[in-house]
PDB file of C-alpha atoms in Angstrom:
ATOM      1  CA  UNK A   1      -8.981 -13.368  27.469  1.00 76.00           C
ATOM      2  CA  UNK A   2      -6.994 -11.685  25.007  1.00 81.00           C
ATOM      3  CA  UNK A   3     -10.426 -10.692  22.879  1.00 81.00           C
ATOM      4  CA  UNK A   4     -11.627  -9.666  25.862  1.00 83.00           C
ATOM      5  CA  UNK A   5      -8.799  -7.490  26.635  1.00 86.00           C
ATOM      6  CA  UNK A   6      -8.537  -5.869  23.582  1.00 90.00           C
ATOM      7  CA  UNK A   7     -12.314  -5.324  22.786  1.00 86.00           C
ATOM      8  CA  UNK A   8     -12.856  -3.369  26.105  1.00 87.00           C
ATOM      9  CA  UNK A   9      -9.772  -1.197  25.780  1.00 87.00           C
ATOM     10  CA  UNK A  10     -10.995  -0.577  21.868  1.00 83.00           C
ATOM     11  CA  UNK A  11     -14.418   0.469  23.651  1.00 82.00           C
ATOM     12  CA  UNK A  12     -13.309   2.408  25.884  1.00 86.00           C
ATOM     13  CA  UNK A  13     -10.184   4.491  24.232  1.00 85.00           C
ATOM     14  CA  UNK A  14     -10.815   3.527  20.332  1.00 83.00           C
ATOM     15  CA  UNK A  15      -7.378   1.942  20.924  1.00 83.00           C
ATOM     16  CA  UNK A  16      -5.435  -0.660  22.323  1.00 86.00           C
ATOM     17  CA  UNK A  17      -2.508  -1.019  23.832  1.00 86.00           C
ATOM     18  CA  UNK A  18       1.157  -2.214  22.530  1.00 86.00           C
ATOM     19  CA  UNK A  19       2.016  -3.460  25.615  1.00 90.00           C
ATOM     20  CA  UNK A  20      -1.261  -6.179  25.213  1.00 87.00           C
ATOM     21  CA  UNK A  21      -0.569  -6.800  21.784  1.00 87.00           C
ATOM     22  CA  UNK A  22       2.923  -7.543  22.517  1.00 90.00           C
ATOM     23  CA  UNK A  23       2.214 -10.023  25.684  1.00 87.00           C
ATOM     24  CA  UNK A  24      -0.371 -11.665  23.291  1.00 87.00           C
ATOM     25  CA  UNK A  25       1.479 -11.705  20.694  1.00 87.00           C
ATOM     26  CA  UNK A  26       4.418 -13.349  23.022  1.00 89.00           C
ATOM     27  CA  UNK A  27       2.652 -15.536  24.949  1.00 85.00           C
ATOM     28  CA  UNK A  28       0.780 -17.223  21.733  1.00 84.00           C
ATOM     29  CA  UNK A  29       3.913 -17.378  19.913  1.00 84.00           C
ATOM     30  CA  UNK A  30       5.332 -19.098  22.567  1.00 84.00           C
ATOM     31  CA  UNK A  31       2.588 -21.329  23.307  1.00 81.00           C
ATOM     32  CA  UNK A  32       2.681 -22.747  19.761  1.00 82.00           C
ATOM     33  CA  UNK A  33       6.162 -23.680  19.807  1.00 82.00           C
ATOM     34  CA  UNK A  34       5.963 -25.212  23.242  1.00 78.00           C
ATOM     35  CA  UNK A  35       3.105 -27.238  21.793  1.00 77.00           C
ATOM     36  CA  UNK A  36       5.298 -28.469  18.885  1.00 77.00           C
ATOM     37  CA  UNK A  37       8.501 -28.890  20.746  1.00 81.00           C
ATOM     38  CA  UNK A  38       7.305 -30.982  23.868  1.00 79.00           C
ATOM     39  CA  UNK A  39       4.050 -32.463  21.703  1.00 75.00           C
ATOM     40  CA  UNK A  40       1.666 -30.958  24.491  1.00 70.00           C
ATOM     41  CA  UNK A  41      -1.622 -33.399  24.481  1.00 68.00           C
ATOM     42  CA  UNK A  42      -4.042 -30.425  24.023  1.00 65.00           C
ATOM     43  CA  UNK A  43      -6.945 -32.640  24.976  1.00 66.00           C
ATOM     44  CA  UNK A  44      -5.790 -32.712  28.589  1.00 67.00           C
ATOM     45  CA  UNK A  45      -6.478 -30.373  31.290  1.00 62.00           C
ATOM     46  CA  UNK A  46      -5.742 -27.987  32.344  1.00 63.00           C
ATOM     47  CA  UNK A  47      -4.321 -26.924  28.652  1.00 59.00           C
ATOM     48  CA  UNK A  48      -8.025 -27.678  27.062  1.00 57.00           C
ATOM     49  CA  UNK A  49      -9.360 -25.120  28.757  1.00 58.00           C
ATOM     50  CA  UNK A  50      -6.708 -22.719  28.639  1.00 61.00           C
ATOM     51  CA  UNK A  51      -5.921 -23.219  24.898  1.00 66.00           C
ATOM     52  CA  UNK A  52      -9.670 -23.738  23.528  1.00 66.00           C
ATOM     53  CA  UNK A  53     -10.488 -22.819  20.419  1.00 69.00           C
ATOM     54  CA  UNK A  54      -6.213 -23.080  19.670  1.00 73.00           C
ATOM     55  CA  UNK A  55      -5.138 -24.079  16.057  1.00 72.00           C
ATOM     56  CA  UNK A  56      -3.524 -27.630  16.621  1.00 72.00           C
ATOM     57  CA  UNK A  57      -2.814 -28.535  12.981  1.00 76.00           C
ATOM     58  CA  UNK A  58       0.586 -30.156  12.869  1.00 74.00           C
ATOM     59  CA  UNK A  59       1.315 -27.411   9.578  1.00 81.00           C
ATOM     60  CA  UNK A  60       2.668 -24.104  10.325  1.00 82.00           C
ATOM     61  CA  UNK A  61       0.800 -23.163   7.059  1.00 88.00           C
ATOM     62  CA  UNK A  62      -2.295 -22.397   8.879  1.00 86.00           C
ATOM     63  CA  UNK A  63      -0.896 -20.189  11.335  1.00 87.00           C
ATOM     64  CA  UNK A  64       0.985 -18.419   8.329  1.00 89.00           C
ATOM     65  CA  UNK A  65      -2.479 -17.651   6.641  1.00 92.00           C
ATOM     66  CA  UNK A  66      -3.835 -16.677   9.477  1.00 90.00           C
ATOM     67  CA  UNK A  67      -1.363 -14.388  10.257  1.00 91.00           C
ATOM     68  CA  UNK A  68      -2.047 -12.722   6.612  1.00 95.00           C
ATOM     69  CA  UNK A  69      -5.193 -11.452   7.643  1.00 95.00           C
ATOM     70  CA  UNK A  70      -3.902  -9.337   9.900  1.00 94.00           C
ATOM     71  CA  UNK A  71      -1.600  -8.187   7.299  1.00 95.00           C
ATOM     72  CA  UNK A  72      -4.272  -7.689   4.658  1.00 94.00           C
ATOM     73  CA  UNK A  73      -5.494  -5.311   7.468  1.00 93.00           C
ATOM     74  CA  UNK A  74      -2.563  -3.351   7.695  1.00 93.00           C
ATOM     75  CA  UNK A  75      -2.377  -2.799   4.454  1.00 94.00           C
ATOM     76  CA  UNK A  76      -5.717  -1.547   4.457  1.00 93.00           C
ATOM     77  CA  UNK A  77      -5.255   0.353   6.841  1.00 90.00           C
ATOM     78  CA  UNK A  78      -2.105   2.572   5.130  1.00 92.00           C
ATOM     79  CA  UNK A  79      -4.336   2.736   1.897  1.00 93.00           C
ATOM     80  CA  UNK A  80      -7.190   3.994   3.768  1.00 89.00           C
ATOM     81  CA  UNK A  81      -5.131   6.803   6.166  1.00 85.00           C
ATOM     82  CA  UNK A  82      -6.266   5.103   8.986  1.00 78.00           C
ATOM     83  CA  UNK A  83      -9.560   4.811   7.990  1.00 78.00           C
ATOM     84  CA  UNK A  84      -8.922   1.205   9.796  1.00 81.00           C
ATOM     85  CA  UNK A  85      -6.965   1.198  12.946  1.00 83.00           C
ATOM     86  CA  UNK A  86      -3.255  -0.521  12.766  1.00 88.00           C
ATOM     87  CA  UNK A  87      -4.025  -1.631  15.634  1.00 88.00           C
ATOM     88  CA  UNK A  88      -7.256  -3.781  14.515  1.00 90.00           C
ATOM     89  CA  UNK A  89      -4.897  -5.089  11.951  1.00 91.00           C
ATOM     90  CA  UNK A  90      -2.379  -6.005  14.834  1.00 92.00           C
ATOM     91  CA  UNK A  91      -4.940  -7.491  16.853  1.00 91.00           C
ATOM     92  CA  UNK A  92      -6.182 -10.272  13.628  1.00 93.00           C
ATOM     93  CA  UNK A  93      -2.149 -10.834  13.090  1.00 93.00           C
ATOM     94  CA  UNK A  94      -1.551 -11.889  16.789  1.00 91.00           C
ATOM     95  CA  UNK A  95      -4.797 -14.057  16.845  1.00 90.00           C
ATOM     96  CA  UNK A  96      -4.006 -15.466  13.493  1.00 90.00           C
ATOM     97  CA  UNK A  97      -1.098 -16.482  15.670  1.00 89.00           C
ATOM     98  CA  UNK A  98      -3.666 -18.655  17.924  1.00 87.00           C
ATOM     99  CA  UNK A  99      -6.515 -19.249  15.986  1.00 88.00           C
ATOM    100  CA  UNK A 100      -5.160 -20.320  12.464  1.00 89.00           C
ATOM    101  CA  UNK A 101      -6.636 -19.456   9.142  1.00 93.00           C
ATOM    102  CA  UNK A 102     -10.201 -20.054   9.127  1.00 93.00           C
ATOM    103  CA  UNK A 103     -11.235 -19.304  13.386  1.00 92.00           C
ATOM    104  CA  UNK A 104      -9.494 -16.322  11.695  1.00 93.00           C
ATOM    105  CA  UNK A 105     -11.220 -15.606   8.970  1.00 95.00           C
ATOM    106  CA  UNK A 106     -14.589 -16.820  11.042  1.00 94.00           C
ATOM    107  CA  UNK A 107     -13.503 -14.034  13.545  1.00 93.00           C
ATOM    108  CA  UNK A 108     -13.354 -10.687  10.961  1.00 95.00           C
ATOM    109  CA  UNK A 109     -16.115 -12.188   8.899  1.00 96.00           C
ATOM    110  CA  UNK A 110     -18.431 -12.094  11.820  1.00 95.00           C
ATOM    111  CA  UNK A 111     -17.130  -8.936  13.607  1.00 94.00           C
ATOM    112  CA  UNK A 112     -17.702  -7.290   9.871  1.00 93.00           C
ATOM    113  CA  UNK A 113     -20.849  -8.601   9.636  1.00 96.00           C
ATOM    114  CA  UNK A 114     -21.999  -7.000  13.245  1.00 94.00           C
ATOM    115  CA  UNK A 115     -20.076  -4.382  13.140  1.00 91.00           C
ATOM    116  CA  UNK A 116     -22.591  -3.271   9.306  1.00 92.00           C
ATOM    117  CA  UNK A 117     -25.544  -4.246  11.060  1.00 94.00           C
ATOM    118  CA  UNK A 118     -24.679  -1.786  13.930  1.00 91.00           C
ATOM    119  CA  UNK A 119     -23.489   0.732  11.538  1.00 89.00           C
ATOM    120  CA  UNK A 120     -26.865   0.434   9.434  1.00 90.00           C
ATOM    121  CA  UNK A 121     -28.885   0.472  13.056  1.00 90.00           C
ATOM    122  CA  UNK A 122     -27.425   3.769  14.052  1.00 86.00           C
ATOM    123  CA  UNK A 123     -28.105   5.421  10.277  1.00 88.00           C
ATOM    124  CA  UNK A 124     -31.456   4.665  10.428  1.00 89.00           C
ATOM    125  CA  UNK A 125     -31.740   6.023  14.205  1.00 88.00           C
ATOM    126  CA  UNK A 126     -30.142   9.415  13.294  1.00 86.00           C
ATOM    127  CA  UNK A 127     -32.511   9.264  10.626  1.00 86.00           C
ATOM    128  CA  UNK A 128     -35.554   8.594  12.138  1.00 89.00           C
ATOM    129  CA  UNK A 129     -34.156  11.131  15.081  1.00 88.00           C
ATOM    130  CA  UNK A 130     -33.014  14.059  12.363  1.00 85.00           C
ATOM    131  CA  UNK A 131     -29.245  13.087  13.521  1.00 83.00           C
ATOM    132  CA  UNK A 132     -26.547  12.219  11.253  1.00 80.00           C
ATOM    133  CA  UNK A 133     -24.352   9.524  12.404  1.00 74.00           C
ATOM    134  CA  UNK A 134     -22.475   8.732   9.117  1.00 72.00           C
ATOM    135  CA  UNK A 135     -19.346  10.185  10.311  1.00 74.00           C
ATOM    136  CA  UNK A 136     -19.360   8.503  13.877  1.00 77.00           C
ATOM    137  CA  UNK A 137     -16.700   5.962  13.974  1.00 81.00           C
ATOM    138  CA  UNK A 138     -17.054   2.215  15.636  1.00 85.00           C
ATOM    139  CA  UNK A 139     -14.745   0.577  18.342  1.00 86.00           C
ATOM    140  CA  UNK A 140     -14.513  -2.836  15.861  1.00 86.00           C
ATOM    141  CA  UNK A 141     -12.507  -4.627  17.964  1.00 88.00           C
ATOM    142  CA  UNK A 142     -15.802  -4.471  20.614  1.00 88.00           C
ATOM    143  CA  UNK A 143     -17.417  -6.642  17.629  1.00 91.00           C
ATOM    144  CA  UNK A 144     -15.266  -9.550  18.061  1.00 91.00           C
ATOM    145  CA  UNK A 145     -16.667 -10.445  21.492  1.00 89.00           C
ATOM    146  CA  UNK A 146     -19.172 -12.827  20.501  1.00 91.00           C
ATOM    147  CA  UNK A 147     -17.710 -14.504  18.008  1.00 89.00           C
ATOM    148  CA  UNK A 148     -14.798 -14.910  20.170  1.00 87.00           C
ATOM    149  CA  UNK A 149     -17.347 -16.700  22.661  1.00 86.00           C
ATOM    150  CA  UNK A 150     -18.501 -18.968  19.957  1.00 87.00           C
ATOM    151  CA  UNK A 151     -15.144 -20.092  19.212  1.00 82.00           C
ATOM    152  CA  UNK A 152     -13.951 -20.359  22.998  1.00 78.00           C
ATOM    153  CA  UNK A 153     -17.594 -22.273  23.524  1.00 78.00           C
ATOM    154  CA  UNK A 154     -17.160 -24.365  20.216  1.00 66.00           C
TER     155      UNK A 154
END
């Protein structure tokens, strides 16, 4: 849900809103300290189907990595001017929040990875169509979608 969210608000504005990222960002928080406090059986229903995909290590060190992601984001983002939304950066904190370290990782690497081939697409269309495109700038957040369904699926 909270892919989905942000992915079709990045779509449709080229942003996304605090207010999501801080409900996410509250509601996962929460949900991984309710699942250490009261040892929540995460193979039950209805909570494996509402937390799948959930990092369940017993460690807080995978959440913490996670986490850094988004903050290796950020600071891309300030070096770049923006060149990377904060809010992109936000988004991979919160879900590092969720997802741990490597969904995490799994997540950018594949939303990079479709995001180029999209990128490389619409060159070679403005080429072929006399258009430049180099400048035109991609909602990436849209690009986590279906490695978000993998993971939910998986």
């Amino acid at each position: 849900l909270y892919i989905l969210a942000a992915a079709w608000q990045d779509g449709r504005r080229k942003a996304v809103s605090g207010w999501l990222l801080l409900f996410f960002f509250v509601h996962f928080l929460t949900s991984q300290i309710v699942r250490r406090v009261f040892e929540v059986d995460m193979a039950k229903k209805p909570a494996s189907i509402w937390y799948q995909g959930m990092c369940t290590d017993p460690s807080l060190l995978p959440l913490w990595a996670g986490c850094l992601i988004g903050v290796a984001l950020l600071l891309v983002s300030r070096v770049t001017e923006g060149a990377l939304g904060e809010g992109d950066g936000l988004f991979f904190f919160i879900a590092g929040i969720y997802l741990g370290f490597w969904k995490n990782l799994f997540l950018l690497c594949t939303s990079l990875s479709l995001c180029s081939i999209t990128g490389i697409a619409y060159m070679v269309l403005g080429r072929v169509q006399g258009k430049d495109y180099r400048k035109r700038k991609l909602p990436f957040l849209l690009f986590t979608l279906p490695a978000g369904l993998w993971l939910a699926c998986g």
